[in-house]
Short mmCIF file of C-alpha atoms in Angstrom, two decimals:
data_model
loop_
_atom_site.label_atom_id
_atom_site.label_comp_id
_atom_site.label_asym_id
_atom_site.label_seq_id
_atom_site.Cartn_x
_atom_site.Cartn_y
_atom_site.Cartn_z
CA GLN A 1298 118.65 65.69 86.83
CA LYS A 1299 120.71 62.74 85.65
CA GLU A 1300 122.89 61.11 88.26
CA VAL A 1301 126.05 61.56 86.22
CA GLU A 1302 126.44 64.26 83.59
CA GLN A 1303 129.03 64.74 80.89
CA ASN A 1304 129.25 67.00 77.89
CA SER A 1305 128.76 64.76 74.86
CA GLY A 1306 131.29 66.69 72.77
CA PRO A 1307 133.02 66.13 70.52
CA LEU A 1308 136.01 67.71 72.20
CA SER A 1309 138.65 68.39 69.56
CA VAL A 1310 142.30 68.93 70.52
CA PRO A 1311 145.50 68.91 68.48
CA GLU A 1312 148.12 66.24 68.99
CA GLY A 1313 150.36 67.03 71.94
CA ALA A 1314 147.80 69.20 73.72
CA ILE A 1315 146.10 68.61 77.06
CA ALA A 1316 142.56 67.25 76.84
CA SER A 1317 140.30 68.08 79.76
CA LEU A 1318 137.18 65.99 80.33
CA ASN A 1319 134.63 66.85 82.97
CA CYS A 1320 131.90 65.08 84.88
CA THR A 1321 129.43 66.10 87.58
CA TYR A 1322 127.36 63.84 89.78
CA SER A 1323 124.26 64.36 91.88
CA ASP A 1324 124.62 61.92 94.80
CA ARG A 1325 126.71 63.51 97.57
CA GLY A 1326 127.14 60.06 99.10
CA SER A 1327 128.99 58.73 96.07
CA GLN A 1328 132.21 57.12 97.18
CA SER A 1329 134.18 55.99 94.17
CA PHE A 1330 134.73 57.44 90.73
CA PHE A 1331 135.90 55.88 87.54
CA TRP A 1332 137.04 56.97 84.09
CA TYR A 1333 136.78 54.63 81.13
CA ARG A 1334 137.83 54.80 77.52
CA GLN A 1335 135.67 53.14 74.90
CA TYR A 1336 136.62 52.67 71.30
CA SER A 1337 133.86 52.17 68.77
CA GLY A 1338 132.55 48.60 68.83
CA LYS A 1339 134.54 47.70 71.92
CA SER A 1340 133.76 47.34 75.60
CA PRO A 1341 134.73 50.11 78.03
CA GLU A 1342 138.25 49.95 79.45
CA LEU A 1343 138.99 51.25 82.95
CA ILE A 1344 141.77 53.85 82.86
CA MET A 1345 141.51 55.65 86.20
CA PHE A 1346 139.92 55.18 89.61
CA ILE A 1347 139.79 57.79 92.39
CA TYR A 1348 138.01 58.03 95.72
CA SER A 1349 139.90 60.75 97.64
CA ASN A 1350 139.71 64.47 97.04
CA GLY A 1351 142.60 65.81 95.02
CA ASP A 1352 144.62 64.52 92.12
CA LYS A 1353 145.68 61.06 91.09
CA GLU A 1354 148.21 60.62 88.32
CA ASP A 1355 148.96 57.60 86.17
CA GLY A 1356 151.27 58.19 83.23
CA ARG A 1357 149.69 60.75 80.92
CA PHE A 1358 146.38 60.63 82.82
CA THR A 1359 145.39 62.68 85.85
CA ALA A 1360 142.05 62.32 87.60
CA GLN A 1361 140.87 65.18 89.79
CA LEU A 1362 138.11 64.84 92.39
CA ASN A 1363 136.31 67.62 94.23
CA LYS A 1364 133.58 66.15 96.40
CA ALA A 1365 132.40 69.53 97.69
CA SER A 1366 131.63 70.61 94.13
CA GLN A 1367 130.57 67.09 93.09
CA TYR A 1368 132.96 67.25 90.20
CA VAL A 1369 135.47 64.83 88.76
CA SER A 1370 137.72 65.46 85.79
CA LEU A 1371 140.25 63.65 83.64
CA LEU A 1372 143.26 65.34 82.10
CA ILE A 1373 145.13 63.68 79.26
CA ARG A 1374 148.56 65.19 78.66
CA ASP A 1375 150.40 64.95 75.36
CA SER A 1376 147.23 63.77 73.61
CA GLN A 1377 147.76 61.30 70.79
CA PRO A 1378 145.49 60.40 67.86
CA SER A 1379 145.15 56.96 69.48
CA ASP A 1380 143.42 58.68 72.41
CA SER A 1381 140.49 59.47 70.13
CA ALA A 1382 137.61 57.61 71.75
CA THR A 1383 134.60 58.12 73.98
CA TYR A 1384 135.42 58.73 77.63
CA LEU A 1385 132.91 57.59 80.20
CA CYS A 1386 132.65 58.80 83.76
CA ALA A 1387 131.05 56.52 86.36
CA VAL A 1388 130.28 56.72 90.05
CA ILE A 1389 129.19 54.26 92.68
CA SER A 1390 125.88 55.40 94.13
CA PHE A 1391 123.96 53.17 96.53
CA GLN A 1392 125.85 50.08 95.25
CA LYS A 1393 125.02 50.95 91.66
CA LEU A 1394 127.76 51.71 89.16
CA VAL A 1395 126.19 54.58 87.23
CA PHE A 1396 127.56 56.02 84.01
CA GLY A 1397 127.38 59.31 82.23
CA THR A 1398 126.64 59.32 78.53
CA GLY A 1399 130.29 59.91 77.65
CA THR A 1400 132.37 62.59 75.96
CA ARG A 1401 133.75 61.95 72.51
CA LEU A 1402 137.39 63.08 72.19
CA LEU A 1403 138.99 63.72 68.81
CA VAL A 1404 142.75 64.24 68.66
CA SER A 1405 143.93 65.58 65.33
CA PRO A 1406 147.48 64.91 64.04
CA ASP B 692 138.60 41.16 79.36
CA ALA B 693 140.34 39.51 82.26
CA GLY B 694 138.23 36.84 83.94
CA ILE B 695 134.83 37.85 82.58
CA THR B 696 132.99 36.35 79.66
CA GLN B 697 129.59 36.78 78.10
CA SER B 698 127.59 34.32 76.07
CA PRO B 699 126.36 34.36 73.45
CA ARG B 700 128.36 37.13 71.78
CA HIS B 701 125.78 37.60 69.06
CA LYS B 702 122.15 36.59 68.89
CA VAL B 703 119.28 37.18 66.52
CA THR B 704 115.84 36.30 67.77
CA GLU B 705 112.21 37.00 67.04
CA THR B 706 109.76 39.18 68.89
CA GLY B 707 108.02 37.36 71.70
CA THR B 708 110.68 34.73 72.34
CA PRO B 709 112.51 34.47 75.67
CA VAL B 710 116.24 35.15 75.64
CA THR B 711 118.85 34.53 78.33
CA LEU B 712 122.28 36.13 78.35
CA ARG B 713 125.00 34.81 80.59
CA CYS B 714 127.81 36.60 82.35
CA HIS B 715 130.55 34.50 83.92
CA GLN B 716 133.41 35.80 86.08
CA THR B 717 136.39 34.13 87.68
CA GLU B 718 137.43 37.15 89.81
CA ASN B 719 135.23 36.34 92.82
CA HIS B 720 133.83 39.87 92.58
CA ARG B 721 130.86 40.62 94.79
CA TYR B 722 129.10 43.12 92.52
CA MET B 723 127.84 42.37 89.03
CA TYR B 724 125.94 44.62 86.65
CA TRP B 725 124.03 44.36 83.41
CA TYR B 726 123.90 47.34 81.04
CA ARG B 727 122.55 48.07 77.64
CA GLN B 728 124.22 50.54 75.33
CA ASP B 729 122.35 52.36 72.62
CA PRO B 730 123.44 55.35 70.50
CA GLY B 731 122.80 58.59 72.33
CA HIS B 732 122.03 56.91 75.65
CA GLY B 733 125.36 55.68 76.92
CA LEU B 734 125.43 52.75 79.31
CA ARG B 735 122.14 52.29 81.09
CA LEU B 736 121.88 50.04 84.10
CA ILE B 737 119.33 47.25 83.78
CA HIS B 738 119.85 45.21 86.95
CA TYR B 739 122.65 44.65 89.39
CA SER B 740 123.66 42.16 92.06
CA TYR B 741 125.44 42.77 95.35
CA GLY B 742 125.75 39.12 96.28
CA VAL B 743 124.42 35.65 95.61
CA LYS B 744 120.64 35.87 95.31
CA ASP B 745 120.79 39.61 96.06
CA THR B 746 119.68 41.65 93.08
CA ASP B 747 118.02 44.99 92.43
CA LYS B 748 116.62 47.02 89.58
CA GLY B 749 118.41 49.68 87.59
CA GLU B 750 116.95 52.52 85.54
CA VAL B 751 115.71 50.41 82.60
CA SER B 752 114.59 47.14 84.21
CA ASP B 753 111.15 46.76 82.60
CA GLY B 754 110.99 43.58 80.51
CA TYR B 755 114.14 42.13 82.08
CA SER B 756 114.79 39.79 84.97
CA VAL B 757 118.01 38.48 86.48
CA SER B 758 119.26 35.67 88.63
CA ARG B 759 122.45 35.01 90.52
CA SER B 760 122.57 31.57 92.09
CA LYS B 761 126.36 31.55 92.50
CA THR B 762 129.08 34.17 92.66
CA GLU B 763 130.44 33.44 89.20
CA ASP B 764 127.26 33.71 87.13
CA PHE B 765 124.77 36.50 86.53
CA LEU B 766 121.98 35.75 84.08
CA LEU B 767 119.87 38.33 82.27
CA THR B 768 116.54 37.16 80.85
CA LEU B 769 114.29 38.94 78.41
CA GLU B 770 110.97 37.34 79.20
CA SER B 771 109.41 38.16 75.83
CA ALA B 772 111.80 39.97 73.56
CA THR B 773 110.69 43.14 71.77
CA SER B 774 112.37 45.12 69.00
CA SER B 775 113.10 47.92 71.49
CA GLN B 776 115.42 45.51 73.27
CA THR B 777 117.72 45.33 70.26
CA SER B 778 120.96 46.59 71.75
CA VAL B 779 124.46 45.76 72.87
CA TYR B 780 124.48 44.28 76.36
CA PHE B 781 127.46 44.54 78.67
CA CYS B 782 128.15 42.78 81.91
CA ALA B 783 130.49 44.34 84.45
CA THR B 784 131.96 43.30 87.78
CA LEU B 785 133.34 45.25 90.72
CA GLY B 786 135.53 43.95 93.51
CA GLY B 787 134.41 46.53 96.07
CA TYR B 788 133.75 50.23 96.57
CA ASN B 789 137.37 51.15 97.05
CA ALA B 790 138.87 48.59 94.73
CA ASP B 791 140.33 49.45 91.38
CA THR B 792 139.45 46.00 90.13
CA GLN B 793 136.58 46.53 87.79
CA TYR B 794 136.03 44.68 84.55
CA PHE B 795 133.70 44.71 81.60
CA GLY B 796 132.73 41.74 79.52
CA PRO B 797 133.13 41.82 75.73
CA GLY B 798 129.43 42.49 75.12
CA THR B 799 126.54 40.68 73.47
CA ARG B 800 124.94 42.10 70.37
CA LEU B 801 121.25 41.20 70.42
CA THR B 802 118.93 41.77 67.50
CA VAL B 803 115.20 41.26 67.94
CA LEU B 804 113.34 41.00 64.63
#
């Protein structure tokens, strides 16, 4: 079992819709959780960080963490074509920052 | 790419030659990481450092070594480059477990012929 798992997608949503991206992790001791956006040919960009159970909102982005279920998600409201990218989930596990393989999001106009 | 640079940005080398990639940060972050990114594999951890002279292996460490003699610099060395090490290499830093200060470098595209 991989330490961090994501559906590779692509996830296709129309402009203005809510995009829901999901991630599961295997290490129950994981403490911190990150969501990144990566455009093709670019380095990953941190968009959200969460370490407490519940929701954390920042603009159009909401991260949700459920440690009991070992599940973290990212909601993107009012999706825009410019949100089309690969979204990477990462967790800190035993001092390592471990990534999932990413979910490709396509937002159609 | 606030406060984190990688050099070189592009490199072409031949099989069997040693290669060193440099990551430099000005954020005074404790943790530093080296990843490679290949299509279909995402970001795979090569080595990481949790302090000066404190390093450990990641999931794809074979053929790579690292050194961290000061906080700012984390070097990745390919002892004898192979074509399978053709990839894009990213360095990342982390301020702490509960810090939202985390940065990626711009990446180094390495081609081994």
